[in-house]
Coordinates of C-alpha atoms and ligand atoms in Angstrom, one line a residue:
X4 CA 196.9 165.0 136.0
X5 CA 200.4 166.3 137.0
X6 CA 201.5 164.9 140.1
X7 CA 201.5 168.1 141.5
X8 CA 198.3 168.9 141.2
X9 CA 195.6 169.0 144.5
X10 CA 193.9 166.0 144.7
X11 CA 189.7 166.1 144.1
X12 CA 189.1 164.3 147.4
X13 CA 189.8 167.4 149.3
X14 CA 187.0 168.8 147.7
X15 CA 184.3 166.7 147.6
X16 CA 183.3 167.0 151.4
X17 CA 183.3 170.5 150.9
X18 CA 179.9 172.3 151.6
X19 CA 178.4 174.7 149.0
X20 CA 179.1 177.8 150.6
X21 CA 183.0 177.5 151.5
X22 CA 182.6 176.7 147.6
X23 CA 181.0 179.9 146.6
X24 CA 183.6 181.5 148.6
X25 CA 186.8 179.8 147.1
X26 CA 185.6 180.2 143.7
X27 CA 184.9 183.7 144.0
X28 CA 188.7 184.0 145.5
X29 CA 189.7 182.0 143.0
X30 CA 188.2 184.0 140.3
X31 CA 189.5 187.0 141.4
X32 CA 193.1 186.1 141.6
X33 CA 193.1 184.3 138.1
X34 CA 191.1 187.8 136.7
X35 CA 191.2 188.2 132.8
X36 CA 193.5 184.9 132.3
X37 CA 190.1 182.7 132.8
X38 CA 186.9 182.5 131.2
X39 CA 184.3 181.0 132.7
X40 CA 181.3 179.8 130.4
X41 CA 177.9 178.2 131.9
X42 CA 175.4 176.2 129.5
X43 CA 171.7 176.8 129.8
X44 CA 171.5 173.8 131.2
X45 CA 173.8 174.1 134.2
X46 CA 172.7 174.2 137.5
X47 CA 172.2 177.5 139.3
X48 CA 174.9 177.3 141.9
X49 CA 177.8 177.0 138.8
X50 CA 175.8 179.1 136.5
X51 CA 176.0 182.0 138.5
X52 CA 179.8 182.0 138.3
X53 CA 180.4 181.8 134.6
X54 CA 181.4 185.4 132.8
X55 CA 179.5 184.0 129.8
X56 CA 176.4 181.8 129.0
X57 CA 174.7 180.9 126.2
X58 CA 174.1 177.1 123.8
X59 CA 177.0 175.2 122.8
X60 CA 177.6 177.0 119.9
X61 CA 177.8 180.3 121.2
X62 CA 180.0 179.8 124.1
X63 CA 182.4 178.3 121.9
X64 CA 182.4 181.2 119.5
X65 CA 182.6 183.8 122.4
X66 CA 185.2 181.8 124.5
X67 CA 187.7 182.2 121.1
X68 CA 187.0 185.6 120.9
X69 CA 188.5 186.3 124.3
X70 CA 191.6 186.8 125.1
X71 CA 191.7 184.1 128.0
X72 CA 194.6 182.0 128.5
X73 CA 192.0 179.2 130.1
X74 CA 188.6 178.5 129.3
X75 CA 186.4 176.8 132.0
X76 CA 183.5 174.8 130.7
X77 CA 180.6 174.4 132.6
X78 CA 179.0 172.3 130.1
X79 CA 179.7 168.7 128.9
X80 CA 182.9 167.2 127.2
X81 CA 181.3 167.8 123.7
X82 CA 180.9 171.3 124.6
X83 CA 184.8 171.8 125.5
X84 CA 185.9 169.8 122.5
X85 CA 184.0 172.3 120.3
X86 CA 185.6 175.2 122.5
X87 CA 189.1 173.6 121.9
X88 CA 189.0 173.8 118.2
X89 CA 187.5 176.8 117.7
X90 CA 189.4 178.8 120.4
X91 CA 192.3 180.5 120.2
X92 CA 196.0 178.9 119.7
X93 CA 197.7 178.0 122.9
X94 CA 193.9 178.3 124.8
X95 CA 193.5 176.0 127.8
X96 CA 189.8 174.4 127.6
X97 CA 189.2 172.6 131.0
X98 CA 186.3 170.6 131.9
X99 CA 185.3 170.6 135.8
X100 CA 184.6 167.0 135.5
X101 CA 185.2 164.6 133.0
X102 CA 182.4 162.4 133.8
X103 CA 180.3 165.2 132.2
X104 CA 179.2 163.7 129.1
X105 CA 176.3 163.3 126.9
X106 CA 174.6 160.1 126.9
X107 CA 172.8 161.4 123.4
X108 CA 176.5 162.0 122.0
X109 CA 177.3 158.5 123.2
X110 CA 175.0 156.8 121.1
X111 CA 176.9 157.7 117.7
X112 CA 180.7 156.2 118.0
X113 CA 183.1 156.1 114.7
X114 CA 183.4 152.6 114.4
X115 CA 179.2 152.6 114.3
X116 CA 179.5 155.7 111.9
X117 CA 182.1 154.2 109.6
X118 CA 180.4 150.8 109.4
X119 CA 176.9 152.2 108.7
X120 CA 178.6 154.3 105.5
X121 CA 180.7 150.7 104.5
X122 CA 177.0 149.1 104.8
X123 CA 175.6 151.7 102.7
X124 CA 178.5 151.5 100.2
X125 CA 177.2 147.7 99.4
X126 CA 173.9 150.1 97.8
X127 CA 175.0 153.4 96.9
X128 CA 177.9 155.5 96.8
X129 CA 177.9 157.2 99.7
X130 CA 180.1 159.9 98.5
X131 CA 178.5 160.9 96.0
X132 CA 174.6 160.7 97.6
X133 CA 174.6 160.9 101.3
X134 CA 175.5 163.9 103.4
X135 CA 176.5 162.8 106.8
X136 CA 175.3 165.9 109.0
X137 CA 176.5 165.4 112.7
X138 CA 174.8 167.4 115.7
X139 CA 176.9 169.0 117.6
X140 CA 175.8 166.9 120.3
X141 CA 178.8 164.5 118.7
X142 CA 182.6 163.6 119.6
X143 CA 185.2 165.2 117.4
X144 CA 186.1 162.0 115.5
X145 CA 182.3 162.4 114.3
X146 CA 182.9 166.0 113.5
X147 CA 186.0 165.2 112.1
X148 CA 184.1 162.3 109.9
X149 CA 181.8 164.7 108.5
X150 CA 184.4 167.3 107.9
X151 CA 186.9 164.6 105.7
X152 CA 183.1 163.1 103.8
X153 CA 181.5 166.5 102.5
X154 CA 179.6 166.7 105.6
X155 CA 178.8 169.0 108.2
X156 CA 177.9 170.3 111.3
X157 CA 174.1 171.7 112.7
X158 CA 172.8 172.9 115.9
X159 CA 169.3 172.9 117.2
X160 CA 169.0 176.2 116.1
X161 CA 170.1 175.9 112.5
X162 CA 169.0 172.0 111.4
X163 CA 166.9 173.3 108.9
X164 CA 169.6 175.5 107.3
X165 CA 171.9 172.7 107.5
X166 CA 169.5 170.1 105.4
X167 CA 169.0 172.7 103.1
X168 CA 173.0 173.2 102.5
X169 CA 173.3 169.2 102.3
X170 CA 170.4 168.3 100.0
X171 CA 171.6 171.5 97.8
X172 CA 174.7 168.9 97.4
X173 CA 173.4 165.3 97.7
X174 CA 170.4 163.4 97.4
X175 CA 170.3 161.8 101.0
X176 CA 171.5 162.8 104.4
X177 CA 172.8 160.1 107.0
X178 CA 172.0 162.4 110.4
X179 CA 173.4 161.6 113.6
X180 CA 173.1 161.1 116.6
X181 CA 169.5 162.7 117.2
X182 CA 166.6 161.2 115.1
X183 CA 164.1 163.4 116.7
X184 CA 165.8 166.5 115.8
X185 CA 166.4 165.0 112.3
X186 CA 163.3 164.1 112.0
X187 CA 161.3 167.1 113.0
X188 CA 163.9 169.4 111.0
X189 CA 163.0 167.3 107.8
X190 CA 159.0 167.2 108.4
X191 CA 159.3 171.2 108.8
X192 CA 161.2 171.5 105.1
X193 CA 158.4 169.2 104.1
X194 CA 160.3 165.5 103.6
X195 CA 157.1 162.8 104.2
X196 CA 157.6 160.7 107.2
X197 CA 157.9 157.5 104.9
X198 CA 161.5 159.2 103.6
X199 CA 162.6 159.2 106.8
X200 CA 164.0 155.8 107.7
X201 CA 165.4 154.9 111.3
X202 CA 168.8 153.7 111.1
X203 CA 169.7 151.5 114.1
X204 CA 173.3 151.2 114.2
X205 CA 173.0 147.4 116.1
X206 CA 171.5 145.9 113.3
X207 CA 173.2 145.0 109.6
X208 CA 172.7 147.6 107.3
X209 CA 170.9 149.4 110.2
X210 CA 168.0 147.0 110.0
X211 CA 166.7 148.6 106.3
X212 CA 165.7 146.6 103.2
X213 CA 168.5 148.4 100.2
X214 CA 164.9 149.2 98.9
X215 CA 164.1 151.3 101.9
X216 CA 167.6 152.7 101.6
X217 CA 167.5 153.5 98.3
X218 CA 163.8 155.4 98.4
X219 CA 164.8 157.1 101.8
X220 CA 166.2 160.6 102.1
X221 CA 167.2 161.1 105.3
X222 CA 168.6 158.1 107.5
X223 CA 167.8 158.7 110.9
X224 CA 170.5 157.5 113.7
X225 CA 168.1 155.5 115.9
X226 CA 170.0 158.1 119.1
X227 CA 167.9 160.2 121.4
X228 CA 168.0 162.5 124.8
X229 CA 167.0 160.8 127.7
X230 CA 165.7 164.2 129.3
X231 CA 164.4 165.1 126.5
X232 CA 161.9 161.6 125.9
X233 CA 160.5 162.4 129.3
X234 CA 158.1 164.9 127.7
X235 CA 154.6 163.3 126.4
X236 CA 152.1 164.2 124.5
X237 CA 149.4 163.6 127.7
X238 CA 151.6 166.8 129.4
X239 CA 150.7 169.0 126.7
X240 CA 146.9 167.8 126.7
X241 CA 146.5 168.1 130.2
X242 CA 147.9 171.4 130.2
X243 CA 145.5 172.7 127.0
X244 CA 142.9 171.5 129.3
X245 CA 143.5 173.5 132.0
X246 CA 144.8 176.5 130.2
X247 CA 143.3 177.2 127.1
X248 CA 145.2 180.2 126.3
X249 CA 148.4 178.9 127.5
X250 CA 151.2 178.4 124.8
X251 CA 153.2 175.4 124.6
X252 CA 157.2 175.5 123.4
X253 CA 159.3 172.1 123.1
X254 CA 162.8 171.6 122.4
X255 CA 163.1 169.6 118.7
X256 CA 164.8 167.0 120.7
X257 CA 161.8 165.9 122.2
X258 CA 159.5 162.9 120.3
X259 CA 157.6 164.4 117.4
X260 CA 154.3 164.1 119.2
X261 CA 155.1 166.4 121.4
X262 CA 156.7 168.6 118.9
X263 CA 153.7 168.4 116.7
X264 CA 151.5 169.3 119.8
X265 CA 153.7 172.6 120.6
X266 CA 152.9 175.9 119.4
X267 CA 156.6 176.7 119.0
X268 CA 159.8 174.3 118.9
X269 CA 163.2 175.7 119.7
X270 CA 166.6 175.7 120.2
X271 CA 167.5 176.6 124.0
X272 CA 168.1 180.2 122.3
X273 CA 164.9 180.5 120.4
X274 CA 162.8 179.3 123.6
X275 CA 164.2 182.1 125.9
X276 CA 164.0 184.6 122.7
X277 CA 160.2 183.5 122.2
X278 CA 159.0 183.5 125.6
X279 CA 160.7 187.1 126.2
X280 CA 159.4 188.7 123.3
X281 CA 156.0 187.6 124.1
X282 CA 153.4 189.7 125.5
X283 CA 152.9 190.6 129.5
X284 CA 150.5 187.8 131.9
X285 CA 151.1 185.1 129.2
X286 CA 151.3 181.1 130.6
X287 CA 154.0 178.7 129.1
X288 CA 154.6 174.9 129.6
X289 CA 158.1 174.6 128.2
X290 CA 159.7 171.1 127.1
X291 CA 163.4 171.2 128.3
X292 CA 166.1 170.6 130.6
X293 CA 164.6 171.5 134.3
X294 CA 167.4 174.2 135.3
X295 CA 167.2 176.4 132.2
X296 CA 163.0 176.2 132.5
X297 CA 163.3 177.2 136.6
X298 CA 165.7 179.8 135.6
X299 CA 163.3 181.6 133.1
X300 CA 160.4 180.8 135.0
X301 CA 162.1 183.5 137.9
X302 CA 163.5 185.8 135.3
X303 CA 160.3 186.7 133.4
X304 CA 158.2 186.5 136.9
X305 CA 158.0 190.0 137.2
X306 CA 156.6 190.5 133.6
X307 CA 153.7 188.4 135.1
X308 CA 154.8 185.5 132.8
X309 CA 154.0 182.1 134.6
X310 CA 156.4 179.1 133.2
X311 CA 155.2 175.6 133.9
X312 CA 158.2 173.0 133.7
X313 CA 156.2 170.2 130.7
X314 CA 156.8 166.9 133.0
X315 CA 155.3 166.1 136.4
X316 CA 158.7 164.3 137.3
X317 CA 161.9 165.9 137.4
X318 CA 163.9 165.5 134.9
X319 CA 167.1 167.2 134.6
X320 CA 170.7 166.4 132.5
X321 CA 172.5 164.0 135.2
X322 CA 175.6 164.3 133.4
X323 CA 175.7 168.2 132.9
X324 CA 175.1 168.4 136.9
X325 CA 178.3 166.5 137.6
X326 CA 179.6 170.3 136.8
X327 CA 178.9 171.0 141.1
X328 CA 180.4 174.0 142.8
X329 CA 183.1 171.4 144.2
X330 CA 184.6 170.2 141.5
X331 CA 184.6 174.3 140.1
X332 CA 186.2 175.0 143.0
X333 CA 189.1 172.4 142.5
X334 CA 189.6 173.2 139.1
X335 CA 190.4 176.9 139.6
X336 CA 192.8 176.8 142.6
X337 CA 194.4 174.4 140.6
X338 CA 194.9 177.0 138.0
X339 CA 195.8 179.3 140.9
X340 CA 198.3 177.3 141.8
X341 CA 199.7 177.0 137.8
X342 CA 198.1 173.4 137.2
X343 CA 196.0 172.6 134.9
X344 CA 193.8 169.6 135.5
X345 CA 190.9 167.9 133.0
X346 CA 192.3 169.7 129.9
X347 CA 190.0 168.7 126.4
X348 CA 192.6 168.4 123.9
X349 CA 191.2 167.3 120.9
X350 CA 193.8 165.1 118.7
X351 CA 195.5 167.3 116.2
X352 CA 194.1 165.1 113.2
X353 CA 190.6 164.9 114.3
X354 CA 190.4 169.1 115.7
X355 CA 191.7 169.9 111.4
X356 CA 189.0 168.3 110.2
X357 CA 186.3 168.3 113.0
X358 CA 186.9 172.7 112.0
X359 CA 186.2 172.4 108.4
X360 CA 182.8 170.5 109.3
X361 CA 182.0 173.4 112.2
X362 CA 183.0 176.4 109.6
X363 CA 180.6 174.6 107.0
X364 CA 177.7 175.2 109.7
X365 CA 179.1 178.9 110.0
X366 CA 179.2 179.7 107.0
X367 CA 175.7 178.7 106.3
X368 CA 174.1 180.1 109.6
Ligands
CIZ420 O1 173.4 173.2 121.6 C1 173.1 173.3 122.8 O2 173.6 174.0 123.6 C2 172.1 172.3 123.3 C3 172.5 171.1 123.9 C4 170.8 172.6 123.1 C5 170.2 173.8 122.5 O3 169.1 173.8 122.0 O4 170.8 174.9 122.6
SF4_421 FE1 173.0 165.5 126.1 FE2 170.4 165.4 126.7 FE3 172.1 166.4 128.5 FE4 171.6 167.8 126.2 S1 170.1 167.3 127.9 S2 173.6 167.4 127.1 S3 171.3 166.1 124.7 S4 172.0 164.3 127.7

């Protein structure tokens, strides 16, 4: 941080409504030169700021198509990498705070990523037989790692594209760091659960046999989403129970009982897109992040449309909340002032190759 710059700590004891009003101050003085973006995920005193919403994927897209000197993510730091290499040349991507991370993301590192292919090498060329497909719920060295080994990117929304694409080109694909939505995108093109091997990165040759290795085609990273494993398959029971015409939609980051148990799984998009085409007085228990499922539930209200949250417990993204109406408020009179703080600059090296990998997905979705 320049020295220059306002310090946090005059911020944190700030309460949420001299926030509201310094941000919306803020935000008027900056006008067209920032871009605000809020993830589905974000809680509702931040989302209500951004200028654009959306998944990860399309508020990086839309955040290069603007003409904004500096993009404000209110998302986490995977997010804002994605959003630095796809924006615009000489486009500021800031991240509220930088503590906003995703422990999914976290459970796939390059030195795990590289040894796992060396450890494959030892019974196959990886090469020339395993696409490594990274979720975009990855760093940028992963990205890039793909991007540089034939591989490529996928989103919740297009995994099933994306398998298609890799096993169009090799015979096996190494997917990181999610094996539920790996796994659930292979069962739906078809691939028996017994081809589908768990790959735990903390054991040698991720605690498989070269046998197993050799008859499996997709290596699952053993990663998950906290949030996400909070869902069980009793939820869904109890609520079939109760509601017999209720429909069920989980997120294919949940396990794949619950998944299997759903009527519908979805990207974030494709559960909003479902539930609002559906017809008037329908009942929904939804398996995802709390703040996007209380957000529909009040938006489609007045359609009559009654949207049960799948878990009894709360259960929200810890890390994506650290994105608090303080820390937006500190970020944009900083830019106010003319300082930047929290930039995401992804390495030169890594943002080259970390694109060819992301405009592989495009091109295929
Ligand atoms: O890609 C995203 O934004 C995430 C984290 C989930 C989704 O399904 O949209
Ligand atoms: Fe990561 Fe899970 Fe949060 Fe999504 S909900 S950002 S996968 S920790």
């Amino acid at each position: 941080m320049p020295a220059t710059a306002i310090a946090f700590d005059r911020y944190s004891q700030l309460q949420d409504d001299d926030c509201e009003e310094r941000i919306l101050a803020a935000k008027k003085d900056l006008g067209s030169r920032a871009v605000i973006l809020g993830h589905h995920y974000q809680r509702a005193d931040v989302y209500k700021h951004a200028d654009l919403t959306g998944d990860s994927l399309r508020l990086s897209k839309l955040s290069g198509s603007t003409d904004a000197e500096f993009v404000v993510f209110c998302g986490v730091h995977f997010m804002a990498e994605v959003a630095d290499i796809m924006g615009k040349p000489g486009q500021v991507v800031v991240l509220p705070d930088m503590a906003a991370g995703c422990s999914m993301a976290d459970m796939a590192s390059l030195p795990k990523v590289e040894r796992a292919w060396r450890e494959l090498s030892e019974v196959l060329d990886p090469d020339e037989k395993v696409t490594p497909v990274t979720y975009i719920n990855s760093a940028a060295d992963l990205k890039a790692f793909c991007g540089e080994h034939g591989g490529i990117v996928c989103t919740s929304s297009n995994a099933g594209k994306i398998l298609d694409w890799s096993f169009a080109r090799r015979e096996k694909v190494l997917f990181f760091p999610d094996q539920h939505l790996g796994r659930w995108s292979g069962y739906k093109m078809g691939i028996p659960l017994e081809q589908m091997q768990v790959w735990d990165p903390d054991e040698p040759m991720g605690g498989l046999t070269p046998e197993q290795i050799r008859d499996a085609r997709i290596l699952l990273w053993k990663g998950h989403c906290s949030v996400h494993q909070m869902f069980q398959p009793q939820h869904i029971l109890k609520f079939r129970n109760q509601h017999p015409d209720g429909i069920v939609i989980s997120h294919p980051e949940c396990k794949f009982e619950v998944c299997k148990l759903s009527d519908y799984v979805g990207s974030t998009d494709t559960i909003i897109k479902t539930i609002a085409a559906a017809p008037e007085n329908t009942r929904w228990l939804v398996g995802t992040e709390l703040n996007l499922v209380n957000r529909i539930a009040g938006e489609f209200k007045p359609q009559g449309k009654q949207i049960q949250f799948m878990s009894p417990v709360v259960c929200m993204c810890s890390t994506m909340a650290r994105i608090d109406p303080q820390h937006l408020a500190w970020t944009l009179e900083n830019l106010v002032q003319g300082r930047v703080v929290n930039q995401i600059k992804v390495p030169q090296g890594d943002a080259d190759l970390a694109r060819v990998a992301l405009e592989r997905m495009l091109a295929v979705s």
